JSON list of N, CA and C in Angstrom, two decimals:
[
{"chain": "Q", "resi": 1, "resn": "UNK", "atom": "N", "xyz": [-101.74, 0.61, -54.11]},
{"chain": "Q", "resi": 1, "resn": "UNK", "atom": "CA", "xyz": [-101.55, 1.33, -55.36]},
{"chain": "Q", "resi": 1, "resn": "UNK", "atom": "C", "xyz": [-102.51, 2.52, -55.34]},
{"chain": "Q", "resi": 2, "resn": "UNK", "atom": "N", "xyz": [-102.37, 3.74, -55.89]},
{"chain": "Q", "resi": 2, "resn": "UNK", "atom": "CA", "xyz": [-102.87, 4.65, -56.03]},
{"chain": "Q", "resi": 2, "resn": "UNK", "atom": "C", "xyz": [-103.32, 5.20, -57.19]},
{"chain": "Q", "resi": 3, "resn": "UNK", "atom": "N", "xyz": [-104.35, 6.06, -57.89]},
{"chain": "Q", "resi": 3, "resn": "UNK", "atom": "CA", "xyz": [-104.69, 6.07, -58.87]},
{"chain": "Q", "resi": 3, "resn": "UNK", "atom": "C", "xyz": [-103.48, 6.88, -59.75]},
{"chain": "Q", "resi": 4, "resn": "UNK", "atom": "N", "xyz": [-102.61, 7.99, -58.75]},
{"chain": "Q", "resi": 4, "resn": "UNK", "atom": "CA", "xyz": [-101.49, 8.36, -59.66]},
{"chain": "Q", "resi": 4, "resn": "UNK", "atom": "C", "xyz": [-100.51, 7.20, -60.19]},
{"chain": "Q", "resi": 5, "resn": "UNK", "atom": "N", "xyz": [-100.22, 6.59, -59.86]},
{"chain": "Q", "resi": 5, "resn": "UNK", "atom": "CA", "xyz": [-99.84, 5.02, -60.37]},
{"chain": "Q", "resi": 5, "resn": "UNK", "atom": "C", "xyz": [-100.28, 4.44, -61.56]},
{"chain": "Q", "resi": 6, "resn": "UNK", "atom": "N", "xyz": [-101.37, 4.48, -62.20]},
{"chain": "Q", "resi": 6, "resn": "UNK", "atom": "CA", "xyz": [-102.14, 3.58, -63.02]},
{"chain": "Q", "resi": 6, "resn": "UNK", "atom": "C", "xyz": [-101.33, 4.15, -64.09]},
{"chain": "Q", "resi": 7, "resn": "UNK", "atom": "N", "xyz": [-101.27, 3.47, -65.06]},
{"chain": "Q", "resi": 7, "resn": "UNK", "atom": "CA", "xyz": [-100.94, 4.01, -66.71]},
{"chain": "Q", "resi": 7, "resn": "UNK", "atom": "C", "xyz": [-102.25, 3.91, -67.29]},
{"chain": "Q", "resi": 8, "resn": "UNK", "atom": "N", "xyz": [-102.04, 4.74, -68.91]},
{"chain": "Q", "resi": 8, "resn": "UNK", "atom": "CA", "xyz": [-102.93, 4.45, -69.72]},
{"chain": "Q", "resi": 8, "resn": "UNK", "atom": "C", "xyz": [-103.66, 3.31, -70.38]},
{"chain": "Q", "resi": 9, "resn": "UNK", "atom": "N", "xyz": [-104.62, 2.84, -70.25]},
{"chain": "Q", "resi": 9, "resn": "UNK", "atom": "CA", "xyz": [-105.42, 1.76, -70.74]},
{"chain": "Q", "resi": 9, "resn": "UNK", "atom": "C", "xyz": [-106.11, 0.81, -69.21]},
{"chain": "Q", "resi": 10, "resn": "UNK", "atom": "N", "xyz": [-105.34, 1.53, -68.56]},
{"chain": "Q", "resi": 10, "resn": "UNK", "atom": "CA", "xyz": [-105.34, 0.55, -67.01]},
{"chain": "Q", "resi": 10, "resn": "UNK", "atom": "C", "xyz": [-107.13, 0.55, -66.84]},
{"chain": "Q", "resi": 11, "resn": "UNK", "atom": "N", "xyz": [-107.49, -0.52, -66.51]},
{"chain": "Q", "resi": 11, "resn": "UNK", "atom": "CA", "xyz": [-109.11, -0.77, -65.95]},
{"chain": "Q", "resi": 11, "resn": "UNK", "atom": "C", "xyz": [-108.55, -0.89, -63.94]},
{"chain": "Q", "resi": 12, "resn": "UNK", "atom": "N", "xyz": [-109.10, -0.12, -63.58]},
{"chain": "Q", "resi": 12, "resn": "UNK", "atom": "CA", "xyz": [-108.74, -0.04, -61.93]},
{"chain": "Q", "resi": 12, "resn": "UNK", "atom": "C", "xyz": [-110.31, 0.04, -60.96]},
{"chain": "Q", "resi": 13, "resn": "UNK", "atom": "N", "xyz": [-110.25, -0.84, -59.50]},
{"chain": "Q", "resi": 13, "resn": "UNK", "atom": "CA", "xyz": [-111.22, -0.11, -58.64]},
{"chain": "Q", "resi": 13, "resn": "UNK", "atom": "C", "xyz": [-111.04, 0.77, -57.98]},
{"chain": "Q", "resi": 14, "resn": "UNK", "atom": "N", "xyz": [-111.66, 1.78, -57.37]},
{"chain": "Q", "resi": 14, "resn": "UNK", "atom": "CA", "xyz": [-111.61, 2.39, -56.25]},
{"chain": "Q", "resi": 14, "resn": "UNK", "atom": "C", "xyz": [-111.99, 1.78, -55.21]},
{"chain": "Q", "resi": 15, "resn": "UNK", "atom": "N", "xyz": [-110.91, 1.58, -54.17]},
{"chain": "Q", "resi": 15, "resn": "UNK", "atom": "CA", "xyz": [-110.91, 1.03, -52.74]},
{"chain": "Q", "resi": 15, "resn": "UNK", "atom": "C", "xyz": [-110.84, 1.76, -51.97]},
{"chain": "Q", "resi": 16, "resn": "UNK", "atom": "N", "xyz": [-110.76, 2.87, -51.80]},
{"chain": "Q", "resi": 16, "resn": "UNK", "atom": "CA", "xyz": [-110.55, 3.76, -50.32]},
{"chain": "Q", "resi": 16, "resn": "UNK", "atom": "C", "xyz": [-110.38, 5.29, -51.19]},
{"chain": "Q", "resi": 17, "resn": "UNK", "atom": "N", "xyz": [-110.73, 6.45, -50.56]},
{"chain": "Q", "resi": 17, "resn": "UNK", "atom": "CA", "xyz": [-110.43, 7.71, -50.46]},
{"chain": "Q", "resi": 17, "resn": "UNK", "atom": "C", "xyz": [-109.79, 8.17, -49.47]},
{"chain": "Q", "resi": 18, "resn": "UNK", "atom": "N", "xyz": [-108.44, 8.54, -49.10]},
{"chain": "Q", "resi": 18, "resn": "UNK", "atom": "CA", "xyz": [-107.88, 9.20, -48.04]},
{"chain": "Q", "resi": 18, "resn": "UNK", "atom": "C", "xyz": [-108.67, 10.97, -47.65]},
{"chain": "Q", "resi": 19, "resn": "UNK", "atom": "N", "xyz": [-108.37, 11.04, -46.48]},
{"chain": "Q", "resi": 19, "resn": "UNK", "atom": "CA", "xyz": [-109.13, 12.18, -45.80]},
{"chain": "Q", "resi": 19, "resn": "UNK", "atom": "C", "xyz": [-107.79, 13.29, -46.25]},
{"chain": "Q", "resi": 20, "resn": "UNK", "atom": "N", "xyz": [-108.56, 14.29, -46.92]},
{"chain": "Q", "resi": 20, "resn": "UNK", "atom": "CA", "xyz": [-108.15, 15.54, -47.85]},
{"chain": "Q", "resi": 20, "resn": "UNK", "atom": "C", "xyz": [-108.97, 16.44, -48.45]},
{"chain": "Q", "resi": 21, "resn": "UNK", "atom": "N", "xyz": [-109.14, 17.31, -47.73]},
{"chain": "Q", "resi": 21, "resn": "UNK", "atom": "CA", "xyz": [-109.58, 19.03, -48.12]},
{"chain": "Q", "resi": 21, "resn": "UNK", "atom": "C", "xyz": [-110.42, 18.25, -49.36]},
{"chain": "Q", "resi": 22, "resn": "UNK", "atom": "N", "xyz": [-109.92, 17.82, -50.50]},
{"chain": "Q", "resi": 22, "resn": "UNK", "atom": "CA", "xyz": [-111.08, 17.46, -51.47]},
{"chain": "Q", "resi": 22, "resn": "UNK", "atom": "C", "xyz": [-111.87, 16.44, -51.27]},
{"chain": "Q", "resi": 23, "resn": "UNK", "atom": "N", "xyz": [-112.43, 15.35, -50.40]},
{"chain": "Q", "resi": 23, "resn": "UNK", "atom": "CA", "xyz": [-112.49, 14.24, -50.44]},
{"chain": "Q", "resi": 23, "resn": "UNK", "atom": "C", "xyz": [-114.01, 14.27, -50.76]},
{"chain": "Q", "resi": 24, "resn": "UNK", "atom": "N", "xyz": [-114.32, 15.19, -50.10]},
{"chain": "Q", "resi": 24, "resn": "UNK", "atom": "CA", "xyz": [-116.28, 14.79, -50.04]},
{"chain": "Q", "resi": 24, "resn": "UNK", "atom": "C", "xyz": [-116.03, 15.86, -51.82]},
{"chain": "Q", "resi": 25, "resn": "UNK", "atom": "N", "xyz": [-115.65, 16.50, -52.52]},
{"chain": "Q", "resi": 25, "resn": "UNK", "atom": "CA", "xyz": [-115.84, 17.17, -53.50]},
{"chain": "Q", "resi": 25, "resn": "UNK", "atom": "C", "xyz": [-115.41, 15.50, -54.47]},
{"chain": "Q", "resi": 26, "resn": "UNK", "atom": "N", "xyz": [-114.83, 15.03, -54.16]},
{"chain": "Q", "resi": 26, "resn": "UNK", "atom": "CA", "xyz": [-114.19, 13.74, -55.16]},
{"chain": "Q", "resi": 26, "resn": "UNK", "atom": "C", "xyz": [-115.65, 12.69, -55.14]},
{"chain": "Q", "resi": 27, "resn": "UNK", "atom": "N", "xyz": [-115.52, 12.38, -54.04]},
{"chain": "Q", "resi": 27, "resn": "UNK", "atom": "CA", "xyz": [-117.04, 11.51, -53.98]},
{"chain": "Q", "resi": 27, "resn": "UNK", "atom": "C", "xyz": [-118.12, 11.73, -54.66]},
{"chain": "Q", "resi": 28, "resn": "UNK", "atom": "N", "xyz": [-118.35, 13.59, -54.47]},
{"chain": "Q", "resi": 28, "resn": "UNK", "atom": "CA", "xyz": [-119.66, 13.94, -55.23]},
{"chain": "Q", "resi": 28, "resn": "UNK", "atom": "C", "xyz": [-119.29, 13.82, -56.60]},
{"chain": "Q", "resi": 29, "resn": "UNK", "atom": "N", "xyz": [-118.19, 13.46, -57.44]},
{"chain": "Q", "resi": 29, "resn": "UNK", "atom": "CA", "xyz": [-117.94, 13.69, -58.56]},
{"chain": "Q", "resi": 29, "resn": "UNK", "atom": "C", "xyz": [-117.92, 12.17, -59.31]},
{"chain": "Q", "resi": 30, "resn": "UNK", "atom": "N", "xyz": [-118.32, 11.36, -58.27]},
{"chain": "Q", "resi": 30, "resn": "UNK", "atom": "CA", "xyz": [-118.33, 9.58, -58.90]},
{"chain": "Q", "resi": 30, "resn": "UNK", "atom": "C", "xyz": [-116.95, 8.55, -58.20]},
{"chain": "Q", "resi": 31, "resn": "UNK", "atom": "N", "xyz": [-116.16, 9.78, -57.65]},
{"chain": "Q", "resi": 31, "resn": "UNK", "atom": "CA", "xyz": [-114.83, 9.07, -56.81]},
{"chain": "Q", "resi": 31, "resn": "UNK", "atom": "C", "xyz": [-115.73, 7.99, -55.61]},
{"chain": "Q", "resi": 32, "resn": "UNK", "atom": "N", "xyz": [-116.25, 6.97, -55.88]},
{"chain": "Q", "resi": 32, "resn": "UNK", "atom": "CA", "xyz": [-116.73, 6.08, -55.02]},
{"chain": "Q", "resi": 32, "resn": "UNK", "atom": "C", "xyz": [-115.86, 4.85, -54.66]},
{"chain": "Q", "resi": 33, "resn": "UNK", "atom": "N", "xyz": [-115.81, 4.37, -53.45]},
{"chain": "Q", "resi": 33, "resn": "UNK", "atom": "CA", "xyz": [-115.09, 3.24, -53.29]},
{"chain": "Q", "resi": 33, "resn": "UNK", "atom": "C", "xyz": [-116.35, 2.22, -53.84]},
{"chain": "Q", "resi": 34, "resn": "UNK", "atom": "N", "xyz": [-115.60, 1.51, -54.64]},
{"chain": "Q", "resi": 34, "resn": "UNK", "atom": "CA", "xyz": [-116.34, -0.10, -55.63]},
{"chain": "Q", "resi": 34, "resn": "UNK", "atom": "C", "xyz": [-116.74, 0.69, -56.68]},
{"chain": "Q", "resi": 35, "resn": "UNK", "atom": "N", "xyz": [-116.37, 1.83, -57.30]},
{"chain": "Q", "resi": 35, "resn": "UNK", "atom": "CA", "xyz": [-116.34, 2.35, -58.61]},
{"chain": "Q", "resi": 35, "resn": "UNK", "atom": "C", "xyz": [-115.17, 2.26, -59.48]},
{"chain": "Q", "resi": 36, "resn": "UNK", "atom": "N", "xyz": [-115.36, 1.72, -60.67]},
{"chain": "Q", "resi": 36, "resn": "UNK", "atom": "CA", "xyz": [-114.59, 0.82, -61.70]},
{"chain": "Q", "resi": 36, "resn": "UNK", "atom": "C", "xyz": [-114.18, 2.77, -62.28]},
{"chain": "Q", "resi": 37, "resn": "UNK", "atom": "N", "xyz": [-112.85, 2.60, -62.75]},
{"chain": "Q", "resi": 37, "resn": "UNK", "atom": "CA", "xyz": [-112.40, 3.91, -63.58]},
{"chain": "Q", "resi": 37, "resn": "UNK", "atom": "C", "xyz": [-110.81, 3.46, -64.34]},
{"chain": "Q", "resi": 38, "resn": "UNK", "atom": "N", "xyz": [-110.96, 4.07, -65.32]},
{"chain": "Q", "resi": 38, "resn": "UNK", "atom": "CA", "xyz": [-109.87, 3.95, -66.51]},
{"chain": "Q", "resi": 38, "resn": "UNK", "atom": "C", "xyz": [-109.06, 4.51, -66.99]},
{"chain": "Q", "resi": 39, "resn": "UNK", "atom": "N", "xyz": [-107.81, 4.86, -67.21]},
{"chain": "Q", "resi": 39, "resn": "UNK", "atom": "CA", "xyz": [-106.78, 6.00, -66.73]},
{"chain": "Q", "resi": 39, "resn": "UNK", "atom": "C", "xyz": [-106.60, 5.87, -68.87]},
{"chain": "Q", "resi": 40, "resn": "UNK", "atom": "N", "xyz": [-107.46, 7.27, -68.92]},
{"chain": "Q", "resi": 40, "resn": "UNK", "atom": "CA", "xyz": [-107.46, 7.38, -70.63]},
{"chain": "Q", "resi": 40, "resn": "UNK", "atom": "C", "xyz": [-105.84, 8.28, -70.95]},
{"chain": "Q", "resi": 41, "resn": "UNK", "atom": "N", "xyz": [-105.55, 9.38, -70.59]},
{"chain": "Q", "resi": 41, "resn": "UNK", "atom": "CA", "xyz": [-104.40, 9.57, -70.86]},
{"chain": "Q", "resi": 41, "resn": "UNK", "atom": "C", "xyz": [-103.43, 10.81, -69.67]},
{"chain": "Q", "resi": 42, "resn": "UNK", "atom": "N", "xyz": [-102.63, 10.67, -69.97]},
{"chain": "Q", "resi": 42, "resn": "UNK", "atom": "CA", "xyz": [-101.84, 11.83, -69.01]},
{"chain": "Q", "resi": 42, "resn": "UNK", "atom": "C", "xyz": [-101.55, 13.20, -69.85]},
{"chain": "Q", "resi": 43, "resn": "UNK", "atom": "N", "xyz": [-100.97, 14.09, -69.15]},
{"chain": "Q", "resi": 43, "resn": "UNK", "atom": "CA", "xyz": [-100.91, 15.61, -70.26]},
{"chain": "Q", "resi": 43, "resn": "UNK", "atom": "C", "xyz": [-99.56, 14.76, -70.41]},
{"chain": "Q", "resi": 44, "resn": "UNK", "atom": "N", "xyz": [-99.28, 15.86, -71.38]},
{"chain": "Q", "resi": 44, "resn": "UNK", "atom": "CA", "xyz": [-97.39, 15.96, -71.81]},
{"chain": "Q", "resi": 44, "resn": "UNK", "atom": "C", "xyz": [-96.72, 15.95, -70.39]},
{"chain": "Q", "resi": 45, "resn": "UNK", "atom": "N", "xyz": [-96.30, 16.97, -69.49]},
{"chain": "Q", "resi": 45, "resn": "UNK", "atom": "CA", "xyz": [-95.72, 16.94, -68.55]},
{"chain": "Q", "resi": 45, "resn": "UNK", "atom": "C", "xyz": [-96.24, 15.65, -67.65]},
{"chain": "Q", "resi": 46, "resn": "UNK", "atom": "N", "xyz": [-97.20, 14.94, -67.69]},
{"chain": "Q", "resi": 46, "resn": "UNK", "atom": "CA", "xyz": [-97.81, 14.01, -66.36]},
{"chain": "Q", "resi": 46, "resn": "UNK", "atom": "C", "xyz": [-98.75, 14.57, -65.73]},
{"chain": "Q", "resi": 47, "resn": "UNK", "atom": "N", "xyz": [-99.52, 16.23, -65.73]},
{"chain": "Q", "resi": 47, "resn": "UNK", "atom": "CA", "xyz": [-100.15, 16.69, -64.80]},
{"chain": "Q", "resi": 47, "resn": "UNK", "atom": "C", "xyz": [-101.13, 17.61, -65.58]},
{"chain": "Q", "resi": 48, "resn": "UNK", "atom": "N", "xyz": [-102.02, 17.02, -65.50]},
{"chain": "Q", "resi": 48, "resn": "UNK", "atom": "CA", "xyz": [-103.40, 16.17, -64.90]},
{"chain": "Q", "resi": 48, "resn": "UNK", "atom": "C", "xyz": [-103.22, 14.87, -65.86]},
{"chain": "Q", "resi": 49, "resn": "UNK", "atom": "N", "xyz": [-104.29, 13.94, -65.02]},
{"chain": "Q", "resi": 49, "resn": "UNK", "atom": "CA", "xyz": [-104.26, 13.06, -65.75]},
{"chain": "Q", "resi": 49, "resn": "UNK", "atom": "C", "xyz": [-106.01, 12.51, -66.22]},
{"chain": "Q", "resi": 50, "resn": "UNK", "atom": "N", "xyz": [-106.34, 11.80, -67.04]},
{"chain": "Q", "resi": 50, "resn": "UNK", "atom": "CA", "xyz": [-107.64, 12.14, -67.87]},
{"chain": "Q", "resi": 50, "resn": "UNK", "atom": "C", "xyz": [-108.45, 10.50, -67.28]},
{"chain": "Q", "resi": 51, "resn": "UNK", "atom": "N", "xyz": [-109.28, 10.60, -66.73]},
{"chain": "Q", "resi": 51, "resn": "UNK", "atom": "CA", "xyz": [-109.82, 8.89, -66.43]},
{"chain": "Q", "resi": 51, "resn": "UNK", "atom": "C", "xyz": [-111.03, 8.95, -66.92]},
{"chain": "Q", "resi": 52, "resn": "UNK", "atom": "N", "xyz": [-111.84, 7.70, -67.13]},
{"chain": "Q", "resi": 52, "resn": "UNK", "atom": "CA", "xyz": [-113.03, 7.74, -67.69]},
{"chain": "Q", "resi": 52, "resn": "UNK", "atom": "C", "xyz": [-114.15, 6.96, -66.74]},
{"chain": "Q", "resi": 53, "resn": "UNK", "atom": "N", "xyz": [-114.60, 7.92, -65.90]},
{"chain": "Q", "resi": 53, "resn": "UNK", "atom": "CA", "xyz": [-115.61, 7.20, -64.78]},
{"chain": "Q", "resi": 53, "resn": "UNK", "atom": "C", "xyz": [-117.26, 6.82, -64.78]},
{"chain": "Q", "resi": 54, "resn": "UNK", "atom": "N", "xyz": [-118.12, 6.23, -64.52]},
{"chain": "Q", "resi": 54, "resn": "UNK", "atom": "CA", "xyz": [-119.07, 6.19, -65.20]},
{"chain": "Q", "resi": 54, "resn": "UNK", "atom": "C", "xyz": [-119.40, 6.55, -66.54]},
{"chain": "Q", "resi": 55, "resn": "UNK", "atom": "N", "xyz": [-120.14, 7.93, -66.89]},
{"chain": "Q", "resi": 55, "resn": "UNK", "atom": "CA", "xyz": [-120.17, 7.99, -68.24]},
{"chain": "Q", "resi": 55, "resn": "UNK", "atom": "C", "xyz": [-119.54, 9.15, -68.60]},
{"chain": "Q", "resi": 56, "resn": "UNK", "atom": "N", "xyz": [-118.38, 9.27, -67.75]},
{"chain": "Q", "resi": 56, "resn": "UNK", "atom": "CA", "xyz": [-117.66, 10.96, -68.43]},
{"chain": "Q", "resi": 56, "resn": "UNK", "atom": "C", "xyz": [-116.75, 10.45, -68.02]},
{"chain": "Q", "resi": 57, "resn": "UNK", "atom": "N", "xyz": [-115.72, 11.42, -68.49]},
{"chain": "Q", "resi": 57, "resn": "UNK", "atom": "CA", "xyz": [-114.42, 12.13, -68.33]},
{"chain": "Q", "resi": 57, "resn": "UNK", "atom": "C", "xyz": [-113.82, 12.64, -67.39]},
{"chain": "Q", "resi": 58, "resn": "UNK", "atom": "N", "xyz": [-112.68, 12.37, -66.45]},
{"chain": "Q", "resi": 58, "resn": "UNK", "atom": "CA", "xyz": [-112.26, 13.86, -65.92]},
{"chain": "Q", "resi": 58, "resn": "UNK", "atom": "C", "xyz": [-111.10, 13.63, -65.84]},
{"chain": "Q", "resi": 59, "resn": "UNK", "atom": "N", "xyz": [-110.37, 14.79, -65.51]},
{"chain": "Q", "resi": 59, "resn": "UNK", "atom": "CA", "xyz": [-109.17, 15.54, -65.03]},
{"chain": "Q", "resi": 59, "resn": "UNK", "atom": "C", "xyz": [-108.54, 15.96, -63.90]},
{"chain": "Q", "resi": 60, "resn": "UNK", "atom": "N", "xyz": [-107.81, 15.38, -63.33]},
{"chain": "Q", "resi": 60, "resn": "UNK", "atom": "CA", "xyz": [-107.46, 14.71, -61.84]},
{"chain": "Q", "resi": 60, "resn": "UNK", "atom": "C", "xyz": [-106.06, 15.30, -61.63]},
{"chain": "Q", "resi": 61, "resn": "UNK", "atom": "N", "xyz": [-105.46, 16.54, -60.67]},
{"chain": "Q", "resi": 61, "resn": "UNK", "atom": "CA", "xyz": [-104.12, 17.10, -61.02]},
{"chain": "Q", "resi": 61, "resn": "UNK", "atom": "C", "xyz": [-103.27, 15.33, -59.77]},
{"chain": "Q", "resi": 62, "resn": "UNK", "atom": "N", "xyz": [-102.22, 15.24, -60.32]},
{"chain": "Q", "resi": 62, "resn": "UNK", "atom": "CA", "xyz": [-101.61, 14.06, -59.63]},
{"chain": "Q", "resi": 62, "resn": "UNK", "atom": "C", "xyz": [-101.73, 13.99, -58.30]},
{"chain": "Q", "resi": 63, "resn": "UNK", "atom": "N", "xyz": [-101.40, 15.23, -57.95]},
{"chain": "Q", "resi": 63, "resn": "UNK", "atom": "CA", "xyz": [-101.66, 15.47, -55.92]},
{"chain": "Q", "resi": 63, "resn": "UNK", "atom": "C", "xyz": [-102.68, 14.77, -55.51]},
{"chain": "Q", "resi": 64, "resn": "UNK", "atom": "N", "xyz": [-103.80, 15.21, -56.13]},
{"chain": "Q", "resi": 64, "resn": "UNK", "atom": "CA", "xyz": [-105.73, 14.69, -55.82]},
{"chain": "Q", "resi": 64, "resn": "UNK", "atom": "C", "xyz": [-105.39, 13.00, -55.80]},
{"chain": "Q", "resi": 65, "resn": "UNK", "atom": "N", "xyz": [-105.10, 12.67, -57.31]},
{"chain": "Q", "resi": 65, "resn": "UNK", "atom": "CA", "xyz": [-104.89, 11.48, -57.51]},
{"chain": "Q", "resi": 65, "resn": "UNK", "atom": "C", "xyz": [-104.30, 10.44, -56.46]},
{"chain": "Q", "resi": 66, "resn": "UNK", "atom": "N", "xyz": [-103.56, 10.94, -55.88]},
{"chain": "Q", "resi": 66, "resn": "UNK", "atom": "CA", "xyz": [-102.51, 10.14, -55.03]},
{"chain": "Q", "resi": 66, "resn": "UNK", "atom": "C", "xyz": [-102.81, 9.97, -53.84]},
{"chain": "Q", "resi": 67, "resn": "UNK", "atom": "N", "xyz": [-104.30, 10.42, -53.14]},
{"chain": "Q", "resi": 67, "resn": "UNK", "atom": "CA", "xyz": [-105.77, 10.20, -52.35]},
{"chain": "Q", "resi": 67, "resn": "UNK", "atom": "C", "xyz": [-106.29, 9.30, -52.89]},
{"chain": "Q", "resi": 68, "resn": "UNK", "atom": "N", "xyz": [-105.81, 8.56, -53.72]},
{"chain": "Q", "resi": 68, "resn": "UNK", "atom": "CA", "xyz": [-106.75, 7.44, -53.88]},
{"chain": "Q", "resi": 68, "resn": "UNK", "atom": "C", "xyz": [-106.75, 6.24, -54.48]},
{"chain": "Q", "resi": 69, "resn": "UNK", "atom": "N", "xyz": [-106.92, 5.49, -53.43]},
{"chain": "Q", "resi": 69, "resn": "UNK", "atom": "CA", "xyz": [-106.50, 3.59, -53.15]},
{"chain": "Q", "resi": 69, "resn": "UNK", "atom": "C", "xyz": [-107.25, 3.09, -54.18]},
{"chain": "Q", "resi": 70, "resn": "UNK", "atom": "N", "xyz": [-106.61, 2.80, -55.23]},
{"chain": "Q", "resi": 70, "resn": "UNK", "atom": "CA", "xyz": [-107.16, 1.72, -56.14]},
{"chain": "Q", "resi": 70, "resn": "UNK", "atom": "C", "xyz": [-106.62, 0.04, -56.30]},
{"chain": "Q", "resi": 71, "resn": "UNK", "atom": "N", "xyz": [-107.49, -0.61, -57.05]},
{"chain": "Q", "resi": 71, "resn": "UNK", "atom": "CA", "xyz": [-106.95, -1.99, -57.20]},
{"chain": "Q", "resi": 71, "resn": "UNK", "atom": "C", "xyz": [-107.03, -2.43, -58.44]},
{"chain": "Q", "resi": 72, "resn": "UNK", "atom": "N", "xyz": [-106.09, -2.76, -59.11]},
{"chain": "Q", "resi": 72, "resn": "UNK", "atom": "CA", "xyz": [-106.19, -3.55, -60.56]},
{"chain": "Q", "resi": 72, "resn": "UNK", "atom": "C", "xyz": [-107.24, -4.44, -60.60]},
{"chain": "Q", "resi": 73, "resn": "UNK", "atom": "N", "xyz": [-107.90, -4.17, -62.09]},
{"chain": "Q", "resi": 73, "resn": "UNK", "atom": "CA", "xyz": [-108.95, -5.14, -62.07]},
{"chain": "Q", "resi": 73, "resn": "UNK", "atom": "C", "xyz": [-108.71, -5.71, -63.70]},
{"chain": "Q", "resi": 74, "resn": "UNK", "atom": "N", "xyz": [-108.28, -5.18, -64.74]},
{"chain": "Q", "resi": 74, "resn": "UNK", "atom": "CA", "xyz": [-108.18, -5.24, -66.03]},
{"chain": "Q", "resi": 74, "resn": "UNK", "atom": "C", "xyz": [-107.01, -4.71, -66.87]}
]
């Protein structure tokens, strides 16, 4: 499963980052594998979508998203 996958309310881990032009920029941003994140809402169209990682916010366009192996946890 991938984090573009998750719906809203979803509690998910990060298991893996695929190798992509952003990957070390995702990491520095809290994208850690065994980091817990929460898929708060999507735009109108689906693109970006809004998660809540440690103690912020961000905004993830679906492409980025879809780099990255998550696992249901909640």
């Amino acid at each position: 499963m991938t984090l573009k996958d998750g719906k809203t309310g979803m509690t998910l881990k990060i298991v893996k980052i695929e190798e992509s032009e952003l990957k070390q920029r995702m990491m520095t941003m809290g994208l850690i594998p065994g980091t817990k994140v929460k898929i708060l809402r999507s735009a109108p169209l689906g693109d970006p979508i809004a998660i809540s990682i440690r103690s912020y916010n961000l905004a993830l366009r679906r492409a980025d998203a879809e780099k990255v192996q998550v696992q249901q946890i909640g």
